[in-house]
Amino acid sequence: MTVPQIELNDGNSIPQLGFGVFKVDPEEAERIVSDALEVGYRHLDTAMIYGNEQGVGNAIKASGIPREELFITTKLWNSDQGADSARDAMDLSLEKLGLDYVDLYLIHWPRPDLDLYLESWLTMEQLKAEGKARSIGVSNFHRPHLEKIIAGSSTVPAVDQIELHPAFAQRDLRSYGAELGMHIEAWGPLGQGKYDLFSETALQTAAEAHGVSPAQVAIRWHLQSGIIVFPKSNSRERMAENFDVFGFELSTEQMASIDAIDRDQRVGSNPDEAT
Ligand code: NAD
């Protein structure tokens, strides 16, 4: 099964489908990530605040997979924003992951109330220049936050990782990203199980037509929309199911009927208000 690679605006490539580890218990992270690597995932999305970077790192080491075949993302937590603290946080994440570099380092939330995200971004640019992060990007940034860092630095983020699923399709940010040449990553691509995505008629109809599950249809909708996606599951069976999405293609009509689910329904915090 070949996962498509997406070229980022800095020339690096990212596997379009990966595995996320939000809420993966640190005690279980090594086992769960080892399963994901065995299933075939090569792109892992973690964060300092998930508390499981060490387990992720142990699984990477135990796998014996050559480093260049892996794509590892981690994120700068809110309380580490600022010039020096961002640098220290990067070093600590690398130490926990047991890596010399990450493929992608993201500012986790803009936290406009702290007013430190531009300063943090300038440090991220240095970390990229030093090779500690091959690519740099942001997460949960709205257009004004993006405009501020683009105006104040010389780097357009490689990605913005945002909440995105059929009921919250983020059309405006997606078109702004396309204008900038910045890719969009979806978090909560299955709605985090917080609404009944899998009972939506559009997903069920497409699932029946292709003989796949509604979860596979949702992941396929992200992929065919050009979005980078990394669903999470603790179960090896579901990891394999979520990875097995390259044997069918949604039709234009099926894509349109899933697009029509959009109703501005968030399952997470609004980045403008998050504290
Ligand atoms: P998700 O939408 O991937 O949902 C995960 C839940 O869906 C699982 O707990 C499981 O219960 C269910 N599920 C998974 N596969 C299934 C299947 N095949 N059938 C039925 N149910 C299934 O939510 P997520 O984990 O929050 O998002 C994915 C990743 O995005 C995270 O693991 C993390 O890496 C990232 N993330 C980032 C942010 C951010 O602020 N940047 C926030 C949340 C998540």
mmCIF file of C-alpha atoms and ligand atoms in Angstrom:
data_model
loop_
_atom_site.group_PDB
_atom_site.id
_atom_site.type_symbol
_atom_site.label_atom_id
_atom_site.label_comp_id
_atom_site.label_asym_id
_atom_site.label_seq_id
_atom_site.Cartn_x
_atom_site.Cartn_y
_atom_site.Cartn_z
ATOM 1 C CA MET A 1 0.000 0.000 0.000
ATOM 2 C CA THR A 2 1.608 3.261 -1.065
ATOM 3 C CA VAL A 3 0.711 6.382 0.868
ATOM 4 C CA PRO A 4 0.849 9.488 -1.367
ATOM 5 C CA GLN A 5 3.527 12.042 -0.516
ATOM 6 C CA ILE A 6 2.627 15.726 -0.465
ATOM 7 C CA GLU A 7 5.302 18.273 -1.286
ATOM 8 C CA LEU A 8 5.474 21.097 1.235
ATOM 9 C CA ASN A 9 6.336 24.724 0.398
ATOM 10 C CA ASP A 10 9.930 24.234 1.599
ATOM 11 C CA GLY A 11 10.562 21.298 -0.780
ATOM 12 C CA ASN A 12 10.214 18.546 1.859
ATOM 13 C CA SER A 13 7.604 15.803 1.487
ATOM 14 C CA ILE A 14 5.103 14.435 3.982
ATOM 15 C CA PRO A 15 3.118 11.180 3.796
ATOM 16 C CA GLN A 16 -0.508 12.270 3.403
ATOM 17 C CA LEU A 17 -1.779 9.601 5.810
ATOM 18 C CA GLY A 18 -0.293 9.185 9.273
ATOM 19 C CA PHE A 19 -1.077 8.103 12.816
ATOM 20 C CA GLY A 20 -1.975 10.519 15.642
ATOM 21 C CA VAL A 21 -1.313 9.841 19.315
ATOM 22 C CA PHE A 22 -3.449 12.389 21.188
ATOM 23 C CA LYS A 23 -4.744 10.740 24.389
ATOM 24 C CA VAL A 24 -2.514 7.705 23.915
ATOM 25 C CA ASP A 25 -1.530 6.802 27.477
ATOM 26 C CA PRO A 26 2.242 7.297 27.931
ATOM 27 C CA GLU A 27 2.417 3.814 29.488
ATOM 28 C CA GLU A 28 0.893 2.292 26.365
ATOM 29 C CA ALA A 29 2.460 4.550 23.752
ATOM 30 C CA GLU A 30 5.354 2.259 22.869
ATOM 31 C CA ARG A 31 3.039 -0.721 22.252
ATOM 32 C CA ILE A 32 0.475 1.320 20.318
ATOM 33 C CA VAL A 33 3.026 3.101 18.121
ATOM 34 C CA SER A 34 4.859 -0.194 17.510
ATOM 35 C CA ASP A 35 1.556 -1.633 16.262
ATOM 36 C CA ALA A 36 1.031 1.398 14.017
ATOM 37 C CA LEU A 37 4.515 1.045 12.518
ATOM 38 C CA GLU A 38 3.922 -2.668 11.921
ATOM 39 C CA VAL A 39 0.632 -1.884 10.212
ATOM 40 C CA GLY A 40 2.617 0.368 7.869
ATOM 41 C CA TYR A 41 2.261 3.942 9.141
ATOM 42 C CA ARG A 42 5.429 5.996 8.680
ATOM 43 C CA HIS A 43 4.099 9.414 9.704
ATOM 44 C CA LEU A 44 3.500 9.985 13.432
ATOM 45 C CA ASP A 45 1.893 13.056 14.997
ATOM 46 C CA THR A 46 2.639 13.710 18.674
ATOM 47 C CA ALA A 47 3.083 16.768 20.916
ATOM 48 C CA MET A 48 4.946 17.658 24.065
ATOM 49 C CA ILE A 49 1.645 18.074 25.944
ATOM 50 C CA TYR A 50 0.513 14.527 25.082
ATOM 51 C CA GLY A 51 3.203 13.295 27.487
ATOM 52 C CA ASN A 52 3.996 10.326 25.235
ATOM 53 C CA GLU A 53 7.017 11.489 23.220
ATOM 54 C CA GLN A 54 9.249 9.054 25.090
ATOM 55 C CA GLY A 55 7.015 6.081 24.274
ATOM 56 C CA VAL A 56 6.852 7.204 20.650
ATOM 57 C CA GLY A 57 10.655 7.452 20.605
ATOM 58 C CA ASN A 58 11.036 3.981 22.149
ATOM 59 C CA ALA A 59 8.783 2.494 19.470
ATOM 60 C CA ILE A 60 10.752 4.236 16.717
ATOM 61 C CA LYS A 61 14.021 2.899 18.102
ATOM 62 C CA ALA A 62 12.694 -0.627 18.588
ATOM 63 C CA SER A 63 11.280 -0.725 15.047
ATOM 64 C CA GLY A 64 14.691 -0.481 13.380
ATOM 65 C CA ILE A 65 13.030 1.492 10.563
ATOM 66 C CA PRO A 66 15.598 3.815 8.955
ATOM 67 C CA ARG A 67 15.090 7.371 10.188
ATOM 68 C CA GLU A 68 14.720 8.753 6.670
ATOM 69 C CA GLU A 69 11.680 6.530 6.097
ATOM 70 C CA LEU A 70 9.832 8.130 9.013
ATOM 71 C CA PHE A 71 8.078 11.478 9.284
ATOM 72 C CA ILE A 72 7.790 12.673 12.882
ATOM 73 C CA THR A 73 5.845 15.738 14.034
ATOM 74 C CA THR A 74 5.805 17.243 17.498
ATOM 75 C CA LYS A 75 4.503 20.547 18.859
ATOM 76 C CA LEU A 76 5.542 23.465 21.018
ATOM 77 C CA TRP A 77 3.211 23.759 24.003
ATOM 78 C CA ASN A 78 1.618 27.080 25.014
ATOM 79 C CA SER A 79 3.613 27.537 28.224
ATOM 80 C CA ASP A 80 6.857 27.106 26.257
ATOM 81 C CA GLN A 81 6.119 29.926 23.815
ATOM 82 C CA GLY A 82 8.829 32.624 23.694
ATOM 83 C CA ALA A 83 12.279 32.872 22.129
ATOM 84 C CA ASP A 84 14.455 30.966 24.633
ATOM 85 C CA SER A 85 11.765 28.696 26.009
ATOM 86 C CA ALA A 86 10.807 27.495 22.519
ATOM 87 C CA ARG A 87 14.418 26.505 21.897
ATOM 88 C CA ASP A 88 14.616 24.644 25.225
ATOM 89 C CA ALA A 89 11.304 22.898 24.494
ATOM 90 C CA MET A 90 12.566 21.720 21.103
ATOM 91 C CA ASP A 91 15.698 20.261 22.709
ATOM 92 C CA LEU A 92 13.638 18.482 25.365
ATOM 93 C CA SER A 93 11.253 17.021 22.772
ATOM 94 C CA LEU A 94 14.205 15.754 20.708
ATOM 95 C CA GLU A 95 15.709 14.188 23.811
ATOM 96 C CA LYS A 96 12.449 12.427 24.720
ATOM 97 C CA LEU A 97 11.937 11.222 21.153
ATOM 98 C CA GLY A 98 15.585 10.085 20.973
ATOM 99 C CA LEU A 99 15.978 11.932 17.670
ATOM 100 C CA ASP A 100 18.435 14.441 16.210
ATOM 101 C CA TYR A 101 15.678 16.204 14.321
ATOM 102 C CA VAL A 102 11.929 16.189 13.819
ATOM 103 C CA ASP A 103 10.433 16.371 10.363
ATOM 104 C CA LEU A 104 7.870 18.953 11.425
ATOM 105 C CA TYR A 105 7.663 21.237 14.459
ATOM 106 C CA LEU A 106 4.420 23.120 15.072
ATOM 107 C CA ILE A 107 3.283 25.930 17.357
ATOM 108 C CA HIS A 108 0.420 24.020 19.006
ATOM 109 C CA TRP A 109 -2.002 26.948 19.596
ATOM 110 C CA PRO A 110 -1.636 30.646 18.804
ATOM 111 C CA ARG A 111 -2.781 31.772 22.274
ATOM 112 C CA PRO A 112 -3.238 35.390 21.133
ATOM 113 C CA ASP A 113 -3.693 36.411 24.780
ATOM 114 C CA LEU A 114 -0.018 35.582 25.446
ATOM 115 C CA ASP A 115 1.107 37.498 22.349
ATOM 116 C CA LEU A 116 4.211 35.317 21.978
ATOM 117 C CA TYR A 117 3.501 33.375 18.820
ATOM 118 C CA LEU A 118 5.442 35.669 16.457
ATOM 119 C CA GLU A 119 8.465 35.601 18.762
ATOM 120 C CA SER A 120 8.156 31.798 18.952
ATOM 121 C CA TRP A 121 7.879 31.602 15.171
ATOM 122 C CA LEU A 122 11.153 33.517 14.725
ATOM 123 C CA THR A 123 12.839 30.922 16.952
ATOM 124 C CA MET A 124 11.252 28.132 14.925
ATOM 125 C CA GLU A 125 12.836 29.661 11.807
ATOM 126 C CA GLN A 126 16.230 29.381 13.531
ATOM 127 C CA LEU A 127 15.534 25.777 14.580
ATOM 128 C CA LYS A 128 14.813 24.982 10.955
ATOM 129 C CA ALA A 129 18.021 26.692 9.819
ATOM 130 C CA GLU A 130 19.945 24.639 12.412
ATOM 131 C CA GLY A 131 18.384 21.395 11.143
ATOM 132 C CA LYS A 132 16.561 20.503 14.364
ATOM 133 C CA ALA A 133 13.255 20.740 12.511
ATOM 134 C CA ARG A 134 13.224 19.956 8.796
ATOM 135 C CA SER A 135 9.937 21.827 8.346
ATOM 136 C CA ILE A 136 8.035 24.239 10.566
ATOM 137 C CA GLY A 137 4.372 25.027 10.786
ATOM 138 C CA VAL A 138 1.519 26.014 13.042
ATOM 139 C CA SER A 139 -1.629 24.539 14.501
ATOM 140 C CA ASN A 140 -5.002 26.078 15.291
ATOM 141 C CA PHE A 141 -3.998 29.344 13.604
ATOM 142 C CA HIS A 142 -6.757 31.481 12.133
ATOM 143 C CA ARG A 143 -6.186 33.898 9.280
ATOM 144 C CA PRO A 144 -5.176 36.918 11.449
ATOM 145 C CA HIS A 145 -2.587 34.792 13.305
ATOM 146 C CA LEU A 146 -1.180 33.561 9.986
ATOM 147 C CA GLU A 147 -1.098 37.083 8.571
ATOM 148 C CA LYS A 148 0.848 38.307 11.579
ATOM 149 C CA ILE A 149 3.621 35.706 11.361
ATOM 150 C CA ILE A 150 3.864 35.958 7.582
ATOM 151 C CA ALA A 151 4.212 39.753 7.794
ATOM 152 C CA GLY A 152 6.759 39.528 10.620
ATOM 153 C CA SER A 153 9.024 36.760 9.309
ATOM 154 C CA SER A 154 10.390 35.346 6.079
ATOM 155 C CA THR A 155 8.656 31.942 6.267
ATOM 156 C CA VAL A 156 5.148 30.898 5.292
ATOM 157 C CA PRO A 157 4.244 27.934 7.548
ATOM 158 C CA ALA A 158 4.496 24.590 5.755
ATOM 159 C CA VAL A 159 1.190 23.505 7.308
ATOM 160 C CA ASP A 160 -1.623 24.642 9.558
ATOM 161 C CA GLN A 161 -3.004 21.723 11.590
ATOM 162 C CA ILE A 162 -6.639 22.496 12.381
ATOM 163 C CA GLU A 163 -9.806 20.802 13.543
ATOM 164 C CA LEU A 164 -11.375 19.476 10.343
ATOM 165 C CA HIS A 165 -14.009 16.801 9.671
ATOM 166 C CA PRO A 166 -17.154 16.665 7.524
ATOM 167 C CA ALA A 167 -19.315 18.695 9.943
ATOM 168 C CA PHE A 168 -16.542 21.309 10.345
ATOM 169 C CA ALA A 169 -14.949 21.537 6.931
ATOM 170 C CA GLN A 170 -13.019 24.820 7.348
ATOM 171 C CA ARG A 171 -13.546 26.005 3.775
ATOM 172 C CA ASP A 172 -12.257 29.550 4.349
ATOM 173 C CA LEU A 173 -8.994 28.491 5.968
ATOM 174 C CA ARG A 174 -8.518 25.828 3.306
ATOM 175 C CA SER A 175 -8.811 28.373 0.507
ATOM 176 C CA TYR A 176 -6.537 30.821 2.319
ATOM 177 C CA GLY A 177 -4.009 27.995 2.777
ATOM 178 C CA ALA A 178 -4.182 27.225 -0.942
ATOM 179 C CA GLU A 179 -3.526 30.902 -1.745
ATOM 180 C CA LEU A 180 -0.456 30.832 0.491
ATOM 181 C CA GLY A 181 0.841 27.463 -0.725
ATOM 182 C CA MET A 182 0.407 26.167 2.844
ATOM 183 C CA HIS A 183 -1.006 22.662 3.335
ATOM 184 C CA ILE A 184 -3.804 21.854 5.733
ATOM 185 C CA GLU A 185 -3.591 19.007 8.243
ATOM 186 C CA ALA A 186 -6.799 17.763 9.868
ATOM 187 C CA TRP A 187 -7.033 17.034 13.549
ATOM 188 C CA GLY A 188 -10.068 15.151 14.833
ATOM 189 C CA PRO A 189 -10.699 13.832 11.300
ATOM 190 C CA LEU A 190 -13.286 11.387 12.676
ATOM 191 C CA GLY A 191 -14.827 14.083 14.864
ATOM 192 C CA GLN A 192 -13.028 12.508 17.847
ATOM 193 C CA GLY A 193 -16.110 10.315 18.266
ATOM 194 C CA LYS A 194 -17.907 13.379 19.701
ATOM 195 C CA TYR A 195 -20.773 13.319 17.194
ATOM 196 C CA ASP A 196 -22.262 10.502 15.225
ATOM 197 C CA LEU A 197 -20.313 11.062 12.016
ATOM 198 C CA PHE A 198 -20.542 7.411 11.045
ATOM 199 C CA SER A 199 -24.374 7.513 10.961
ATOM 200 C CA GLU A 200 -24.464 10.357 8.425
ATOM 201 C CA THR A 201 -26.374 9.106 5.373
ATOM 202 C CA ALA A 202 -23.706 10.352 2.951
ATOM 203 C CA LEU A 203 -21.030 8.266 4.690
ATOM 204 C CA GLN A 204 -23.227 5.209 5.066
ATOM 205 C CA THR A 205 -24.326 5.256 1.430
ATOM 206 C CA ALA A 206 -20.754 5.583 0.162
ATOM 207 C CA ALA A 207 -19.554 2.903 2.600
ATOM 208 C CA GLU A 208 -22.174 0.446 1.345
ATOM 209 C CA ALA A 209 -21.383 1.237 -2.288
ATOM 210 C CA HIS A 210 -17.662 0.479 -1.812
ATOM 211 C CA GLY A 211 -17.957 -2.289 0.781
ATOM 212 C CA VAL A 212 -15.909 -0.309 3.326
ATOM 213 C CA SER A 213 -16.615 1.269 6.733
ATOM 214 C CA PRO A 214 -17.886 4.843 7.275
ATOM 215 C CA ALA A 215 -14.537 5.605 8.987
ATOM 216 C CA GLN A 216 -12.702 4.570 5.816
ATOM 217 C CA VAL A 217 -15.016 6.815 3.791
ATOM 218 C CA ALA A 218 -14.300 9.767 6.114
ATOM 219 C CA ILE A 219 -10.538 9.258 5.773
ATOM 220 C CA ARG A 220 -10.869 8.899 2.010
ATOM 221 C CA TRP A 221 -12.858 12.181 1.899
ATOM 222 C CA HIS A 222 -9.923 13.947 3.593
ATOM 223 C CA LEU A 223 -7.384 12.379 1.229
ATOM 224 C CA GLN A 224 -9.363 13.223 -1.910
ATOM 225 C CA SER A 225 -9.806 16.777 -0.562
ATOM 226 C CA GLY A 226 -6.012 17.157 -0.519
ATOM 227 C CA ILE A 227 -5.819 17.242 3.285
ATOM 228 C CA ILE A 228 -3.097 15.591 5.372
ATOM 229 C CA VAL A 229 -4.719 13.283 7.922
ATOM 230 C CA PHE A 230 -3.654 11.075 10.862
ATOM 231 C CA PRO A 231 -6.562 9.332 12.594
ATOM 232 C CA LYS A 232 -5.916 7.836 16.006
ATOM 233 C CA SER A 233 -6.905 4.468 17.395
ATOM 234 C CA ASN A 234 -5.562 2.298 20.202
ATOM 235 C CA SER A 235 -6.836 -0.818 18.461
ATOM 236 C CA ARG A 236 -4.596 -2.514 15.938
ATOM 237 C CA GLU A 237 -7.623 -3.667 13.979
ATOM 238 C CA ARG A 238 -8.851 -0.094 13.517
ATOM 239 C CA MET A 239 -5.325 1.146 12.757
ATOM 240 C CA ALA A 240 -5.250 -1.356 9.898
ATOM 241 C CA GLU A 241 -8.755 -0.386 8.779
ATOM 242 C CA ASN A 242 -7.840 3.314 8.754
ATOM 243 C CA PHE A 243 -4.703 2.568 6.725
ATOM 244 C CA ASP A 244 -6.589 0.455 4.179
ATOM 245 C CA VAL A 245 -8.051 3.350 2.193
ATOM 246 C CA PHE A 246 -6.276 3.126 -1.153
ATOM 247 C CA GLY A 247 -8.362 0.375 -2.757
ATOM 248 C CA PHE A 248 -11.400 2.532 -3.589
ATOM 249 C CA GLU A 249 -12.212 6.043 -4.751
ATOM 250 C CA LEU A 250 -15.187 8.230 -3.856
ATOM 251 C CA SER A 251 -17.092 9.557 -6.864
ATOM 252 C CA THR A 252 -17.633 13.274 -7.456
ATOM 253 C CA GLU A 253 -21.226 12.828 -6.240
ATOM 254 C CA GLN A 254 -20.139 10.978 -3.095
ATOM 255 C CA MET A 255 -17.577 13.704 -2.349
ATOM 256 C CA ALA A 256 -20.251 16.384 -2.862
ATOM 257 C CA SER A 257 -22.713 14.658 -0.535
ATOM 258 C CA ILE A 258 -20.064 14.470 2.215
ATOM 259 C CA ASP A 259 -19.114 18.113 1.559
ATOM 260 C CA ALA A 260 -22.777 18.960 2.198
ATOM 261 C CA ILE A 261 -22.550 17.697 5.824
ATOM 262 C CA ASP A 262 -20.615 20.866 6.762
ATOM 263 C CA ARG A 263 -22.547 22.757 9.469
ATOM 264 C CA ASP A 264 -19.822 24.650 11.338
ATOM 265 C CA GLN A 265 -19.874 22.120 14.182
ATOM 266 C CA ARG A 266 -16.713 22.211 16.272
ATOM 267 C CA VAL A 267 -15.803 19.396 18.652
ATOM 268 C CA GLY A 268 -12.824 21.232 20.170
ATOM 269 C CA SER A 269 -11.896 24.691 21.446
ATOM 270 C CA ASN A 270 -12.040 27.839 19.365
ATOM 271 C CA PRO A 271 -8.396 28.984 19.004
ATOM 272 C CA ASP A 272 -9.450 32.614 19.499
ATOM 273 C CA GLU A 273 -10.784 31.751 22.935
ATOM 274 C CA ALA A 274 -8.546 28.847 24.051
ATOM 275 C CA THR A 275 -6.627 29.500 27.252
HETATM 276 P P1 NAD B 1 -9.959 11.309 15.653
HETATM 277 O O1 NAD B 1 -10.979 12.090 14.915
HETATM 278 O O2 NAD B 1 -8.833 10.669 14.927
HETATM 279 O O3 NAD B 1 -10.794 10.282 16.503
HETATM 280 C C1 NAD B 1 -10.173 9.289 17.259
HETATM 281 C C2 NAD B 1 -11.247 8.383 17.826
HETATM 282 O O4 NAD B 1 -12.023 7.823 16.755
HETATM 283 C C3 NAD B 1 -10.587 7.175 18.502
HETATM 284 O O5 NAD B 1 -10.418 7.411 19.863
HETATM 285 C C4 NAD B 1 -11.566 6.049 18.245
HETATM 286 O O6 NAD B 1 -12.479 6.003 19.317
HETATM 287 C C5 NAD B 1 -12.311 6.473 17.013
HETATM 288 N N1 NAD B 1 -11.926 5.653 15.849
HETATM 289 C C6 NAD B 1 -10.717 5.613 15.225
HETATM 290 N N2 NAD B 1 -10.743 4.784 14.171
HETATM 291 C C7 NAD B 1 -11.991 4.285 14.107
HETATM 292 C C8 NAD B 1 -12.635 3.378 13.239
HETATM 293 N N3 NAD B 1 -12.005 2.827 12.211
HETATM 294 N N4 NAD B 1 -13.950 3.078 13.480
HETATM 295 C C9 NAD B 1 -14.613 3.637 14.510
HETATM 296 N N5 NAD B 1 -14.053 4.518 15.375
HETATM 297 C C10 NAD B 1 -12.751 4.835 15.176
HETATM 298 O O7 NAD B 1 -9.413 12.288 16.806
HETATM 299 P P2 NAD B 1 -8.006 12.757 17.333
HETATM 300 O O8 NAD B 1 -7.195 11.632 17.838
HETATM 301 O O9 NAD B 1 -8.277 13.853 18.295
HETATM 302 O O10 NAD B 1 -7.293 13.396 16.053
HETATM 303 C C11 NAD B 1 -6.257 12.750 15.317
HETATM 304 C C12 NAD B 1 -4.910 13.307 15.701
HETATM 305 O O11 NAD B 1 -4.867 14.725 15.494
HETATM 306 C C13 NAD B 1 -4.563 13.182 17.187
HETATM 307 O O12 NAD B 1 -4.263 11.873 17.579
HETATM 308 C C14 NAD B 1 -3.425 14.162 17.293
HETATM 309 O O13 NAD B 1 -2.247 13.622 16.759
HETATM 310 C C15 NAD B 1 -3.948 15.303 16.428
HETATM 311 N N6 NAD B 1 -4.648 16.344 17.219
HETATM 312 C C16 NAD B 1 -4.129 17.601 17.222
HETATM 313 C C17 NAD B 1 -4.752 18.627 17.910
HETATM 314 C C18 NAD B 1 -4.173 20.007 17.862
HETATM 315 O O14 NAD B 1 -4.613 20.881 18.618
HETATM 316 N N7 NAD B 1 -3.208 20.255 17.003
HETATM 317 C C19 NAD B 1 -5.930 18.378 18.644
HETATM 318 C C20 NAD B 1 -6.440 17.084 18.634
HETATM 319 C C21 NAD B 1 -5.808 16.086 17.918
#
